XYZ file of C-alpha atoms in Angstrom:
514
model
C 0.000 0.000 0.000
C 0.990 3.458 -0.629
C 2.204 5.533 1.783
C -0.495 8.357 0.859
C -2.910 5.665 1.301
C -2.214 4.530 4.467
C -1.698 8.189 5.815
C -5.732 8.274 4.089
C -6.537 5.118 6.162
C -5.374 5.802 9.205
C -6.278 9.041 9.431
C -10.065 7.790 8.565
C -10.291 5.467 10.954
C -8.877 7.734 13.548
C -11.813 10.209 13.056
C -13.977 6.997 13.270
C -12.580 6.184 16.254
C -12.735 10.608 18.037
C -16.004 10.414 16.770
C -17.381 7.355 18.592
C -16.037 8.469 21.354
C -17.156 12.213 21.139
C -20.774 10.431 20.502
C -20.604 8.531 23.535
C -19.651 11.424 25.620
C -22.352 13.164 24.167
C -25.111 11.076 25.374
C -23.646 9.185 28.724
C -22.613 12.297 30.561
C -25.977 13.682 31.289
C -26.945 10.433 32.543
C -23.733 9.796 34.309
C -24.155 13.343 36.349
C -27.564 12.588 36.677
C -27.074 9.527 38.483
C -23.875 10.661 40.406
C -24.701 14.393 41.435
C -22.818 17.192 40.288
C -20.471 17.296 43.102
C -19.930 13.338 42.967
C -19.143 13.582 39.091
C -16.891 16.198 40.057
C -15.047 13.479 42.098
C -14.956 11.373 39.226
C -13.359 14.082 36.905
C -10.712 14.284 39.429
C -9.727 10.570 40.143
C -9.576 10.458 36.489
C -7.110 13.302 36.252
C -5.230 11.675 38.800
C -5.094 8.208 36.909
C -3.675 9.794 34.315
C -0.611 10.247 36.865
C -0.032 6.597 37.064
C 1.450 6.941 33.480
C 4.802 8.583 35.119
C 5.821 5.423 36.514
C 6.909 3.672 33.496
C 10.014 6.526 33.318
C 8.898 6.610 29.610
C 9.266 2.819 28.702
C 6.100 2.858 26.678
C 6.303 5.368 24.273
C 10.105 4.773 24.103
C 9.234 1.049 22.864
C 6.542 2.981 20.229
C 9.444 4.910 18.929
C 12.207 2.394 18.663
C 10.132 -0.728 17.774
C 8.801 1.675 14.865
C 12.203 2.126 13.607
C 12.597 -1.647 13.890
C 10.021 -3.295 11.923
C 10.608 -0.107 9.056
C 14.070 -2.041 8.668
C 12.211 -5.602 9.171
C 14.539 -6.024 12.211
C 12.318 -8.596 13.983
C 14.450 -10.440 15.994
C 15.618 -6.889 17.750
C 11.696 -6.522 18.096
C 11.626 -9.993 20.032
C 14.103 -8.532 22.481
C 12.502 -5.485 23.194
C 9.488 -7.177 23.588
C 10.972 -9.753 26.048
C 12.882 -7.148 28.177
C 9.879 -4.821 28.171
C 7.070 -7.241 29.394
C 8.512 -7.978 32.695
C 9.950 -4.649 33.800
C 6.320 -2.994 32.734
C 5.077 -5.742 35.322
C 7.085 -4.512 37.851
C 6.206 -1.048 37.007
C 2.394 -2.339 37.122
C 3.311 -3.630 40.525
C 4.231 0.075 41.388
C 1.137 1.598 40.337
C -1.263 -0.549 42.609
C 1.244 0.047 45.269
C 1.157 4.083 44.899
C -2.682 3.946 44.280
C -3.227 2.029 47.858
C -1.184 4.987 49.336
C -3.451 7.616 47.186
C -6.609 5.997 48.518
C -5.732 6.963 51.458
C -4.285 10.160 51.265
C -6.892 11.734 48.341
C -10.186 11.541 49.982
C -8.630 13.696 52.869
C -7.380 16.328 51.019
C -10.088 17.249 48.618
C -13.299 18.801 50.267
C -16.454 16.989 49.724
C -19.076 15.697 50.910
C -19.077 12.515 53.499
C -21.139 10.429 51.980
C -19.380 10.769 48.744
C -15.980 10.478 50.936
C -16.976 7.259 52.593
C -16.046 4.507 50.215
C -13.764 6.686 47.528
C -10.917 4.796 49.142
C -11.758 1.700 47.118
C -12.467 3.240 43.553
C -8.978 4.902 43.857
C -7.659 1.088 44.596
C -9.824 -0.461 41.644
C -8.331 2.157 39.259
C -4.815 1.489 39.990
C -5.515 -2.048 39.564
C -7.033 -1.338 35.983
C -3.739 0.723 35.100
C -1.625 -2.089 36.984
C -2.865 -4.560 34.781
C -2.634 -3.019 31.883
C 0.883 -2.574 31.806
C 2.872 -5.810 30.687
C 0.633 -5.528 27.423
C 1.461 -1.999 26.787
C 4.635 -3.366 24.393
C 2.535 -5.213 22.011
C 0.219 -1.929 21.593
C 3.155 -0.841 20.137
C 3.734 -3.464 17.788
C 0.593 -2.416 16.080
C 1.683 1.220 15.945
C 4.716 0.003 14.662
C 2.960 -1.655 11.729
C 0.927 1.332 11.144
C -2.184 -0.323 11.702
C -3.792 2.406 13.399
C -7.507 1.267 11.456
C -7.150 -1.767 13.677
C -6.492 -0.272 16.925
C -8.975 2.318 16.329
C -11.258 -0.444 16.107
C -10.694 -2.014 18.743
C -10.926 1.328 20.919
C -14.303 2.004 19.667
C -15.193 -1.854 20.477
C -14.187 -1.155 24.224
C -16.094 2.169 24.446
C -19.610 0.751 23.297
C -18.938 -2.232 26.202
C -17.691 0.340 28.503
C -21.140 2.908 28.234
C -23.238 -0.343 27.798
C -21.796 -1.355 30.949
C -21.455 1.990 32.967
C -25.408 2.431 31.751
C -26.162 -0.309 33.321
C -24.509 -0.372 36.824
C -25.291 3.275 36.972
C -28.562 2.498 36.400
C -28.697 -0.177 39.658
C -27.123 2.415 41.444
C -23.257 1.584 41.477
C -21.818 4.476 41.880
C -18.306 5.445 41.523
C -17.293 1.834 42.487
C -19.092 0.648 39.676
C -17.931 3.113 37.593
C -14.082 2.542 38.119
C -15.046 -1.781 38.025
C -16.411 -1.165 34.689
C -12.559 0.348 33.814
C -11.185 -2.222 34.763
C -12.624 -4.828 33.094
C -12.822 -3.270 29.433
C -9.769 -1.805 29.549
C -8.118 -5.279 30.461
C -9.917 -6.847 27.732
C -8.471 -4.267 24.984
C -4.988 -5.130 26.225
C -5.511 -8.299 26.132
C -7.272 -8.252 22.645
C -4.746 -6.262 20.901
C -1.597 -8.502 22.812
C -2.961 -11.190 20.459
C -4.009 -9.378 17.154
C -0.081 -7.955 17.181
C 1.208 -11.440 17.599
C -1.251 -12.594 14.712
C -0.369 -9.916 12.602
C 3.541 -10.112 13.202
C 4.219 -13.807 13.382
C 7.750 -13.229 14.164
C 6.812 -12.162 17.945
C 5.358 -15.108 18.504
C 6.585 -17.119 21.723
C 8.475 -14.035 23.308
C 10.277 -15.059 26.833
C 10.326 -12.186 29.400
C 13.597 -12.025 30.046
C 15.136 -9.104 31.316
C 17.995 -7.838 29.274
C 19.925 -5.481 30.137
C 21.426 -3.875 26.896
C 17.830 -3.988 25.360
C 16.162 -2.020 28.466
C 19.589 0.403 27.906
C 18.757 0.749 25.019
C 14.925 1.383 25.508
C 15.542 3.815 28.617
C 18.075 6.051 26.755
C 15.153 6.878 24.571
C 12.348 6.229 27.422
C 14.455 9.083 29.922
C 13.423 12.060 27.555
C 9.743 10.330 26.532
C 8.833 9.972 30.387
C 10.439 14.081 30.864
C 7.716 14.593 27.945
C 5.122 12.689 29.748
C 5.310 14.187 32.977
C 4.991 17.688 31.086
C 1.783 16.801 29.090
C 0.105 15.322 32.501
C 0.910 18.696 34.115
C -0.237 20.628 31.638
C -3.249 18.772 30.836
C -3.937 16.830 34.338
C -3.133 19.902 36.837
C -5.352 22.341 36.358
C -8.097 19.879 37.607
C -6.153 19.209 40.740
C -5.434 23.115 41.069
C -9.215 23.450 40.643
C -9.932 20.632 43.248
C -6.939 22.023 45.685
C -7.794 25.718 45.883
C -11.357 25.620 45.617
C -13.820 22.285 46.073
C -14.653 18.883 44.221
C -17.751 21.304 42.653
C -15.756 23.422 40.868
C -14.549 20.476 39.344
C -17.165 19.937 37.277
C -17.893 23.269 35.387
C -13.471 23.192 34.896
C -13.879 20.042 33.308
C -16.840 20.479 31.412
C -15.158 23.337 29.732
C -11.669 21.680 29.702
C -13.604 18.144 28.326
C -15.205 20.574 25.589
C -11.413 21.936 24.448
C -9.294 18.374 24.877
C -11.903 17.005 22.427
C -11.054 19.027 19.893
C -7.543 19.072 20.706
C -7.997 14.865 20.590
C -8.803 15.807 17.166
C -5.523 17.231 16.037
C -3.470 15.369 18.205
C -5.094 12.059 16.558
C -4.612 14.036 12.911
C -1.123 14.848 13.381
C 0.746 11.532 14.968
C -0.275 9.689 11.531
C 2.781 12.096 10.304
C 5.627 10.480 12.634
C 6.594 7.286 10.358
C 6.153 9.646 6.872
C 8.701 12.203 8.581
C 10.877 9.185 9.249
C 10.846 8.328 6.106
C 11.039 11.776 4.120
C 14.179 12.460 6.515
C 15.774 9.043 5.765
C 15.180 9.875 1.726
C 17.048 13.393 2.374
C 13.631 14.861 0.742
C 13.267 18.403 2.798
C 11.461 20.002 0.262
C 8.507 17.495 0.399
C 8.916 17.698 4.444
C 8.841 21.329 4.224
C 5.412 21.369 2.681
C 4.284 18.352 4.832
C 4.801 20.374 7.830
C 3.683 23.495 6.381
C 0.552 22.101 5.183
C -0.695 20.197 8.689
C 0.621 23.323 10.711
C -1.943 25.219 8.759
C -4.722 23.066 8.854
C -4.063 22.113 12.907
C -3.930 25.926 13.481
C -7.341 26.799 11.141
C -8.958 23.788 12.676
C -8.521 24.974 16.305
C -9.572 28.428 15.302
C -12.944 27.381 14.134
C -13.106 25.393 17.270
C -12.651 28.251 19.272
C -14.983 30.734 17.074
C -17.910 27.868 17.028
C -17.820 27.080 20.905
C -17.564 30.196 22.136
C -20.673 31.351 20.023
C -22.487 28.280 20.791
C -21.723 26.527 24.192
C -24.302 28.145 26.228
C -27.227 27.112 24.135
C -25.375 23.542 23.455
C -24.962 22.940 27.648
C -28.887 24.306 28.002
C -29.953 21.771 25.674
C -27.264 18.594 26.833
C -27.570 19.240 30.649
C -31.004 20.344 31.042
C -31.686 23.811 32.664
C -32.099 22.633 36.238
C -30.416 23.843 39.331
C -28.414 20.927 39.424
C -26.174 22.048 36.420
C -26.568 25.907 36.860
C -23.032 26.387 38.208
C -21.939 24.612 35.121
C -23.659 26.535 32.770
C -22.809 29.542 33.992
C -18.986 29.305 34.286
C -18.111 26.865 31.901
C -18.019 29.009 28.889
C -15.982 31.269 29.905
C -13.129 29.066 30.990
C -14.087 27.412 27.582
C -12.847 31.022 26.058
C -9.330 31.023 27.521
C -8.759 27.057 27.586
C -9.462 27.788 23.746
C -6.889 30.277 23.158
C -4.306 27.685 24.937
C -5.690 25.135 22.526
C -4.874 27.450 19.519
C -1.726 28.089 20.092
C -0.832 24.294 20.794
C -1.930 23.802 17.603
C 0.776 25.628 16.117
C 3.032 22.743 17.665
C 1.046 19.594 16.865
C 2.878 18.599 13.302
C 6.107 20.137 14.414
C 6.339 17.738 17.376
C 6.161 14.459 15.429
C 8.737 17.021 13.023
C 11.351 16.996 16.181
C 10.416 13.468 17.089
C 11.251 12.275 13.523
C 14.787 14.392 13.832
C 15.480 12.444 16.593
C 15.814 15.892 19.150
C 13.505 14.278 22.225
C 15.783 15.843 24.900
C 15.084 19.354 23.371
C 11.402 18.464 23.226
C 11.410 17.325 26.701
C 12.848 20.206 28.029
C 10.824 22.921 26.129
C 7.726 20.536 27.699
C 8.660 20.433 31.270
C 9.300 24.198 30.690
C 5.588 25.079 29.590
C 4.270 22.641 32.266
C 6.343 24.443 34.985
C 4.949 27.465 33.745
C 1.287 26.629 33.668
C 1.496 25.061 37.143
C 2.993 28.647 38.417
C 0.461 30.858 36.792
C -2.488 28.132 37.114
C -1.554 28.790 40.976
C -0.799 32.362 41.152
C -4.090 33.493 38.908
C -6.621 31.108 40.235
C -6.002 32.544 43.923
C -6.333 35.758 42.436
C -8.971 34.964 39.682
C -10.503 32.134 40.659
C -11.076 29.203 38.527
C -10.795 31.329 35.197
C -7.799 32.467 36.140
C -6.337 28.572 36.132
C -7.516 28.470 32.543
C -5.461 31.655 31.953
C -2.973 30.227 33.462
C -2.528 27.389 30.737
C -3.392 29.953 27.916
C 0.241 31.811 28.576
C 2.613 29.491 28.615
C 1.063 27.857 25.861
C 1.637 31.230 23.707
C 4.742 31.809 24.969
C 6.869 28.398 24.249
C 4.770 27.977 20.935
C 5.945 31.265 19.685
C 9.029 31.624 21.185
C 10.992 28.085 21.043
C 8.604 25.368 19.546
C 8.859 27.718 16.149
C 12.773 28.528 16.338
C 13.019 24.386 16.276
C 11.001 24.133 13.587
C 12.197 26.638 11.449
C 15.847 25.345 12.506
C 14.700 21.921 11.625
C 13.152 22.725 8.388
C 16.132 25.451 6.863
C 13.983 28.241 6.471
C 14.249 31.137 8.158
C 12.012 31.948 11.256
C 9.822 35.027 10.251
C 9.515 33.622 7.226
C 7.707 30.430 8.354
C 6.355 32.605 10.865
C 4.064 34.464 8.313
C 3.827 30.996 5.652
C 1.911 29.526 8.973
C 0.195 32.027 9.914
C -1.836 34.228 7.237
C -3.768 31.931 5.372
C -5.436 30.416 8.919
C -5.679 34.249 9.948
C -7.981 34.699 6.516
C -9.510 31.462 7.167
C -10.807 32.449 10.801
C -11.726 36.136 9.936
C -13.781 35.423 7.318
C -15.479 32.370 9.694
C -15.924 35.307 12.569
C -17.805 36.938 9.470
C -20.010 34.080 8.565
C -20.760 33.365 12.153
C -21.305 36.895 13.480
C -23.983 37.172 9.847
C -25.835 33.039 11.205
C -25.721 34.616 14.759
C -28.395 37.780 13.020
C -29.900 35.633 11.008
C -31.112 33.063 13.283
C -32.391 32.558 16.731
C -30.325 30.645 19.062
C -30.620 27.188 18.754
C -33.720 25.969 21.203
C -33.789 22.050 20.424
C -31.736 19.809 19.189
C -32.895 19.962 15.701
C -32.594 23.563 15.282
C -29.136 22.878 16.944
C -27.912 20.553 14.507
C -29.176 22.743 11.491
C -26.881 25.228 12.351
C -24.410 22.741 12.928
C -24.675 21.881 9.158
C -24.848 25.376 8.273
C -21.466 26.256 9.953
C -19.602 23.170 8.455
C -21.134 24.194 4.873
C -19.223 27.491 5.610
C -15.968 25.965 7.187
C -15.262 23.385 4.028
C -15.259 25.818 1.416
C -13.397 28.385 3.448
C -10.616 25.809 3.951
C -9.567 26.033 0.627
C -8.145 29.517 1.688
C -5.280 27.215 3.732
C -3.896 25.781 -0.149
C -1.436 26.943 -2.017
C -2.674 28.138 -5.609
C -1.328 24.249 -6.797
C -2.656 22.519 -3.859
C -6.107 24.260 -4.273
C -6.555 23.184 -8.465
C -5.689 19.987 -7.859
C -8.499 19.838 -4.813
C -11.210 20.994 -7.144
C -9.988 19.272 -9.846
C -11.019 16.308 -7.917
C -14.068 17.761 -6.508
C -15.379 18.412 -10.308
C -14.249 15.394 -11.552
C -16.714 12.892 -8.875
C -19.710 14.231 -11.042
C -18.415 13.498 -14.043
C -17.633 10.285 -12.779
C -20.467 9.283 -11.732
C -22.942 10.371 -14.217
C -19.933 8.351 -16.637
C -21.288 4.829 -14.936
């Protein structure tokens, strides 16, 4: 298969896979804060913010294995594949060990330091415990995960994860629905996400024979090997669980468990669409690889070029449709009760400065699987634990003094600041052309695109009454994307653009030609 058509492929199956999950979302959380209480759900959005701490304990092993088992099976080095594998499985174990070991001591230290309610306090020691188990286990078949990444089938492991996410509302519907709380909740975790890793351990054994039969053995010039590379992955993922992971806990610290839940509403709202381009973007790691292995920098140049455009335009019209529409969309999702009122009320504005965070990390999406392909993690790492110092710092300083808005502000400037002032520089260092220069390339057309967008939706905002039900809602849904697709063409190049509608014109002709 081509390379453009897996790039096609996997990128299609990756929006099938965002969009079953944006779906579910859509339709389980008002049930799921329904049945837990606002303050309760709050809880939830918190554990699950600190679950996604548990990932710092494999010091990086995991997406270090991605990376270099990649590289491996590109060169059809299989039997350096088997030892990776083998000296992987057992030291995740360990690691998995770890996990339930630190979650035992969270389950006891958590419910004291968050304020909440007693009732909800009571048994929160053991959902803490049952989500460290789910993590735990998880762990020792985190390598073969990567075997599949490694093969580029991203269409299979995209199935799979929408697979687990119908069994996982089907079953949270259902316990919730007999009353199981949390504790059902984080029981329902555990067992889907055990069977995915399970699942995919033996589709990446079926689909690479070679692995078959793998002893755990640990080797110690294979983990050397993986933890050179793992040391700078686990320095980037301690910086993206800061910066995505701490405002919650800021949230949760400084104020209550229910001011959790209008914070994560909003912040839920944003990492969806930044799911979106992150999902878009990491397709591009393997054709960088192999662009920069060919010597071709012209074709990488436009690569990059291209996708920084389209990340950046995409999280514009993100920002420009949520902010005009999120109070009528929460209205209509959560129901106007005094149960979600705090919600509605302060979730769109943090939506308005988490957005402006999430535009500028869109101008740094491509460019990171760009420095990952070069090979430059410890420069990534350190540019990431930068920006994640700095949004802890002004999270802190700016929520005291602005309350909970002021923690999304406090992710919105560090964000502009390392984007513009050292994710760029790389780039442009990277890529051999000069930094205004690629400056201005990047930014004008998405500037045009999102004007003229703030033109289209300030004339569908006078036109039209805000959306009251959910089929006047998803008319203007349709209207806004009929405006977005056409305006996108303003992100081609003059080429880029004939050759688009050259293909657009030609599907008529084609099929009126049957």
């Amino acid at each position: 298969m081509s390379v453009a058509k897996t790039v096609v492929r996997n990128l299609a199956s990756s929006w099938v896979g965002f969009a079953s999950q944006l779906l579910i979302t859509f339709f389980l959380t008002p049930f799921v804060i329904g049945a837990l209480g606002t303050e309760a759900y709050g809880v939830w959005l918190l554990l699950q913010a600190t679950v996604g701490y548990y990932g710092l304990v494999d010091m990086g092993l995991r997406a270090g294995l991605t990376q270099t088992i990649t590289r491996r099976i590109a060169a059809g080095d299989i039997t350096s594949v088997r030892g990776h594998l083998g000296a992987a499985v057992p030291a995740l174990a360990g690691l998995g060990l770890l996990v339930i070991l630190i979650g035992s001591v969270l389950a006891f230290v958590l419910p004291r330091a968050v304020e909440m309610d007693p009732t909800v306090q009571s048994g929160l020691w053991m959902v803490i415990l049952v989500q460290a188990v789910s993590v735990g286990l998880q762990m020792p078949f985190a390598p073969y995960a990567a075997v599949l990444v490694g093969l580029q089938r991203y269409d299979i492991a995209n199935v799979l994860a929408v697979g687990t996410r119908l069994l996982s509302a089907g079953l949270t519907y259902l316990v919730l629905l007999k009353g199981g709380g949390l504790l059902g909740l984080s029981l329902v975790l555990l067992f889907s996400n055990v069977t995915d890793s399970v699942i995919r351990s033996r589709i990446a054994i079926r689909l690479l024979p070679g692995i078959r039969g793998v002893i755990p053995k640990l080797n110690r010039s294979e983990l050397s090997e993986i933890s050179t590379v793992g040391i700078w992955n686990f320095l980037i993922h301690i910086s993206r669980q800061l910066i995505y992971f701490s405002d919650a806990l800021v949230v949760g610290i400084l104020f209550s468990a229910t001011a959790v839940a209008p914070f994560g509403i909003a912040s839920a709202l944003v990492e969806y669409g930044n799911r979106l381009i992150v999902i878009s973007t990491r397709i591009l790691f393997p054709t960088m690889v192999q662009l920069k292995a060919d010597g071709n920098r012209e074709h990488l140049q436009d690569l990059y070029i291209g996708a920084t455009r389209i990340t950046v335009a995409t999280s514009i019209a993100i920002v420009i449709v949520g902010a005009t529409w999120i109070s009528p969309f929460l209205l209509l999702w959560l129901g106007g009760g005094e149960e979600t009122a705090a919600i509605r009320n302060q979730a769109p504005a943090v939506f308005m400065a988490l957005g402006v965070a999430f535009a500028f990390v869109g101008l740094q999406r491509a460019g990171i699987q760009l420095v990952l392909a070069e090979g430059r993690l410890k420069r990534l790492a350190c540019m990431l634990f930068v920006e994640a110092g700095l949004n802890l710092v002004f999270s802190l300083v700016l929520g005291r003094w602005l309350g909970i808005i002021g923690v999304a502000i406090g992710t919105a400037i560090p964000a502009a600041i390392m984007g513009l002032g050292f994710h760029l520089p790389l780039h442009s260092k990277i890529l051999g052309i000069r930094y205004p220069k690629l400056l201005i390339d990047l930014s004008i057309r998405p500037a045009v695109f999102g004007a003229l967008l703030f033109g289209a939706v300030l004339l569908i905002q006078q036109i039209t009454a805000p959306p009251a039900s959910w089929l006047n809602f998803t008319l203007t849904g349709i209207l806004v994307l009929a405006i977005v697709m056409p305006l996108g063409l303003v992100l081609l190049s003059p080429l880029q653009r004939s050759v688009v509608l050259g293909k657009l014109l030609s599907l008529p002709r084609a099929a009126f030609s049957r």
